[in-house]
């Protein structure tokens, strides 16, 4: 493996990540050294808070243009508070821009090919897709460093069609969103969901496979590298199946030998 050490940067706002369990998971899977760091943003200066606020996006139909943040927005980033329980009013960030800003926080000595950095964040990372000319929420921005967005995991893969249908049809009748959520409970991830840590394992595998082989995903739903566009598929491949397919188990074996 190219990687000899993995550094995980915690997101304390999302304890469901269970970072110490993830350390064990990675050590067992890849037999490499794994270290954790506190949330890197905790130490951010006004200058870096400004740079992070610059990554915000407002128009989903337009490619990234540097945002000029207000003082309030900079203060928001400095305080590093983010609502993680409210689907409405979620702030969106350009994932690749955010990656550049976060990469600057990594000490020079650790910016080497064999050290793999993974940032957890509850910020919603999005990427602009040139094929349909719009931004999409992403759970994973794969590179070195990589970002795993817990809000992306919850918001990016779609919930059941019936859920959206019920939301639309009941909207005018004043039915509470919570009532509809209750009806579909368990079929998608929610904020503070204890299943998150197991799901995150799958995204860690995808990030590492991408770095090692150039290919993060698998077309097989029976594989943790499956690129789920639906919550149903995400829960199935990560929880019900919870392992790599035969092909990727072999890829992993070869990876560990080289
Ligand atoms: Zn596979």
Coordinates of C-alpha atoms and ligand atoms in Angstrom, one line a residue:
X1 CA 0.0 0.0 0.0
X2 CA 1.0 3.6 -0.7
X3 CA -0.5 4.4 2.7
X4 CA 1.5 3.7 5.9
X5 CA -0.4 6.0 8.2
X6 CA -4.0 7.3 8.3
X7 CA -5.0 10.4 10.2
X8 CA -8.6 10.9 11.1
X9 CA -9.8 14.4 12.0
X10 CA -12.8 14.2 14.3
X11 CA -16.1 16.1 14.1
X12 CA -17.1 16.5 17.8
X13 CA -20.5 17.8 16.8
X14 CA -21.3 14.2 15.6
X15 CA -20.4 11.8 18.3
X16 CA -22.2 9.0 16.4
X17 CA -19.1 8.8 14.2
X18 CA -17.5 6.9 17.1
X19 CA -14.0 7.7 16.0
X20 CA -12.2 5.2 18.2
X21 CA -14.2 2.4 16.7
X22 CA -13.2 3.6 13.3
X23 CA -9.5 3.5 14.3
X24 CA -9.9 -0.1 15.2
X25 CA -11.8 -0.9 12.0
X26 CA -9.0 0.7 9.8
X27 CA -6.2 -0.9 11.8
X28 CA -7.7 -4.4 11.4
X29 CA -8.6 -3.9 7.8
X30 CA -5.4 -2.4 6.5
X31 CA -2.8 -3.1 9.2
X32 CA -1.6 0.5 9.1
X33 CA -1.0 3.1 11.8
X34 CA -4.1 5.2 12.5
X35 CA -4.1 8.4 14.5
X36 CA -6.9 10.8 15.4
X37 CA -6.8 14.5 15.7
X38 CA -9.2 16.9 17.2
X39 CA -11.4 18.8 14.9
X40 CA -9.0 20.8 12.8
X41 CA -11.4 23.7 12.6
X42 CA -11.3 24.2 16.3
X43 CA -8.0 26.0 16.0
X44 CA -9.1 28.1 13.1
X45 CA -8.2 31.7 13.0
X46 CA -10.3 34.5 11.7
X47 CA -8.4 34.2 8.5
X48 CA -9.2 30.5 8.0
X49 CA -12.8 31.0 9.1
X50 CA -13.0 33.6 6.3
X51 CA -11.6 31.1 3.8
X52 CA -14.1 28.5 4.8
X53 CA -17.0 31.0 4.5
X54 CA -15.7 31.7 1.0
X55 CA -16.5 28.1 0.0
X56 CA -20.3 28.6 0.6
X57 CA -22.6 28.1 -2.4
X58 CA -26.0 29.6 -2.8
X59 CA -27.1 28.9 -6.3
X60 CA -27.3 25.2 -7.1
X61 CA -27.5 25.8 -10.8
X62 CA -24.2 27.8 -11.1
X63 CA -20.6 26.6 -10.8
X64 CA -18.5 27.8 -8.0
X65 CA -17.8 31.5 -7.7
X66 CA -15.9 32.7 -4.7
X67 CA -18.4 34.0 -2.1
X68 CA -17.6 37.2 -0.3
X69 CA -18.6 36.5 3.3
X70 CA -20.1 38.9 5.7
X71 CA -18.8 39.4 9.2
X72 CA -21.6 37.3 10.6
X73 CA -20.7 34.4 8.3
X74 CA -17.1 34.5 9.4
X75 CA -18.2 34.5 13.0
X76 CA -20.4 31.6 12.3
X77 CA -17.4 29.6 10.9
X78 CA -15.2 30.7 13.8
X79 CA -17.7 29.5 16.4
X80 CA -17.9 26.3 14.3
X81 CA -21.5 25.7 15.4
X82 CA -23.7 24.0 12.9
X83 CA -27.2 22.8 13.2
X84 CA -27.2 19.1 12.4
X85 CA -30.8 18.3 13.3
X86 CA -32.5 20.6 10.9
X87 CA -32.8 19.6 7.2
X88 CA -34.0 23.1 6.3
X89 CA -31.5 25.9 6.3
X90 CA -28.5 23.7 5.7
X91 CA -25.5 25.7 4.6
X92 CA -23.8 24.2 1.5
X93 CA -20.1 24.3 0.6
X94 CA -18.2 23.6 -2.5
X95 CA -16.5 20.3 -1.6
X96 CA -13.3 20.8 -3.6
X97 CA -12.8 24.4 -2.4
X98 CA -13.3 23.3 1.2
X99 CA -10.8 20.5 0.6
X100 CA -8.2 23.1 -0.5
X101 CA -8.8 25.1 2.7
X102 CA -8.6 22.1 5.0
X103 CA -5.5 20.8 3.3
X104 CA -3.7 24.0 4.3
X105 CA -4.2 23.1 7.9
X106 CA -2.1 19.9 7.5
X107 CA 1.5 20.4 8.8
X108 CA 4.0 20.3 6.0
X109 CA 5.8 17.2 7.5
X110 CA 2.6 15.2 7.2
X111 CA 1.8 16.2 3.6
X112 CA 3.4 13.1 2.2
X113 CA 2.2 10.4 -0.1
X114 CA 2.2 7.7 2.5
X115 CA 0.1 9.7 5.0
X116 CA -3.6 9.6 4.2
X117 CA -5.8 12.3 5.8
X118 CA -9.5 12.1 6.3
X119 CA -11.6 15.0 7.6
X120 CA -15.0 14.4 9.1
X121 CA -17.3 17.3 9.0
X122 CA -21.0 18.0 9.5
X123 CA -20.8 20.7 6.8
X124 CA -22.7 19.7 3.7
X125 CA -20.2 19.2 0.9
X126 CA -21.5 19.6 -2.7
X127 CA -19.9 19.3 -6.1
X128 CA -20.9 20.9 -9.3
X129 CA -21.8 18.3 -12.0
X130 CA -21.1 19.6 -15.5
X131 CA -23.3 16.9 -17.1
X132 CA -26.5 18.2 -15.5
X133 CA -25.2 21.7 -14.7
X134 CA -26.1 21.7 -11.0
X135 CA -24.6 21.0 -7.6
X136 CA -25.3 17.8 -5.8
X137 CA -24.7 17.0 -2.1
X138 CA -21.9 14.5 -1.6
X139 CA -21.0 12.3 1.3
X140 CA -17.4 11.8 0.2
X141 CA -14.9 14.1 -1.5
X142 CA -12.2 11.6 -2.4
X143 CA -8.6 12.8 -2.7
X144 CA -5.8 13.1 -0.2
X145 CA -7.0 14.6 2.0
X146 CA -10.5 13.3 1.8
X147 CA -13.7 14.7 3.3
X148 CA -16.5 12.6 4.7
X149 CA -19.5 14.7 5.3
X150 CA -22.0 13.3 7.8
X151 CA -24.7 15.7 6.6
X152 CA -23.9 14.5 3.1
X153 CA -24.4 10.9 4.2
X154 CA -27.8 11.8 5.6
X155 CA -28.9 14.2 2.9
X156 CA -27.3 13.1 -0.4
X157 CA -28.7 9.6 -1.0
X158 CA -32.4 10.0 -1.7
X159 CA -35.1 8.9 0.7
X160 CA -37.9 6.6 -0.5
X161 CA -40.0 8.1 -3.3
X162 CA -43.2 7.7 -1.2
X163 CA -41.6 10.0 1.5
X164 CA -41.2 12.9 -1.0
X165 CA -44.7 12.1 -2.4
X166 CA -46.2 12.3 1.0
X167 CA -44.3 15.5 1.8
X168 CA -45.7 17.1 -1.4
X169 CA -49.2 15.9 -1.1
X170 CA -49.6 16.6 2.6
X171 CA -47.9 19.9 2.5
X172 CA -51.1 21.8 1.6
X173 CA -53.1 19.9 4.2
X174 CA -50.8 21.0 7.0
X175 CA -49.6 17.6 8.0
X176 CA -46.4 17.8 10.1
X177 CA -43.1 16.7 8.5
X178 CA -42.4 14.7 11.7
X179 CA -45.5 12.6 11.2
X180 CA -44.4 11.7 7.7
X181 CA -40.8 11.0 8.9
X182 CA -42.3 8.7 11.5
X183 CA -44.2 6.7 8.8
X184 CA -40.9 6.0 7.0
X185 CA -38.7 5.7 10.2
X186 CA -35.8 3.3 9.8
X187 CA -35.8 3.5 6.0
X188 CA -33.3 6.4 5.9
X189 CA -30.6 7.8 8.2
X190 CA -31.5 10.6 10.5
X191 CA -29.4 13.0 12.5
X192 CA -28.0 11.4 15.6
X193 CA -28.5 8.0 14.1
X194 CA -26.5 5.3 15.9
X195 CA -26.1 3.5 12.6
X196 CA -23.8 6.2 11.3
X197 CA -20.5 4.8 12.5
X198 CA -21.0 1.6 10.5
X199 CA -22.1 3.5 7.4
X200 CA -19.0 5.7 7.7
X201 CA -16.8 2.6 7.5
X202 CA -18.0 2.1 4.0
X203 CA -17.1 5.7 3.0
X204 CA -13.7 5.2 4.6
X205 CA -13.2 2.1 2.4
X206 CA -14.2 4.1 -0.7
X207 CA -11.8 6.9 0.1
X208 CA -8.9 4.5 0.6
X209 CA -9.7 2.4 -2.4
X210 CA -9.8 5.6 -4.5
X211 CA -6.4 6.7 -3.3
X212 CA -4.9 3.3 -3.7
X213 CA -6.5 2.1 -6.9
X214 CA -8.1 5.2 -8.6
X215 CA -11.5 3.5 -8.3
X216 CA -13.7 4.1 -5.2
X217 CA -16.9 2.4 -6.3
X218 CA -18.4 -1.0 -7.2
X219 CA -21.5 -1.6 -9.3
X220 CA -22.4 -4.5 -7.0
X221 CA -25.1 -3.7 -4.4
X222 CA -23.6 -6.6 -2.4
X223 CA -20.4 -4.6 -1.8
X224 CA -19.5 -1.8 0.6
X225 CA -18.0 0.2 -2.3
X226 CA -21.4 0.5 -3.9
X227 CA -22.1 4.1 -4.7
X228 CA -25.6 4.5 -3.2
X229 CA -27.9 7.1 -4.6
X230 CA -30.7 5.9 -2.4
X231 CA -30.8 5.6 1.3
X232 CA -32.3 2.1 0.9
X233 CA -29.3 1.0 -1.1
X234 CA -26.9 2.6 1.4
X235 CA -28.4 0.9 4.4
X236 CA -28.5 -2.4 2.5
X237 CA -24.9 -2.4 1.2
X238 CA -23.4 -1.1 4.5
X239 CA -25.5 -2.7 7.1
X240 CA -27.2 -5.8 5.7
X241 CA -24.3 -6.8 3.5
X242 CA -21.5 -5.0 5.4
X243 CA -18.6 -6.5 3.5
X244 CA -16.7 -6.2 0.2
X245 CA -17.7 -8.3 -2.8
X246 CA -15.4 -11.1 -3.9
X247 CA -13.7 -9.0 -6.5
X248 CA -12.9 -6.2 -4.1
X249 CA -11.8 -8.6 -1.3
X250 CA -9.2 -9.8 -3.8
X251 CA -8.3 -6.2 -4.7
X252 CA -7.9 -5.5 -1.0
X253 CA -5.7 -8.6 -0.5
X254 CA -3.4 -7.5 -3.4
X255 CA -3.3 -4.0 -2.0
X256 CA -2.1 -5.3 1.3
X257 CA 0.6 -7.4 -0.3
X258 CA 2.0 -4.5 -2.3
Ligands
LIG1 ZN1 -17.1 -4.7 -5.0

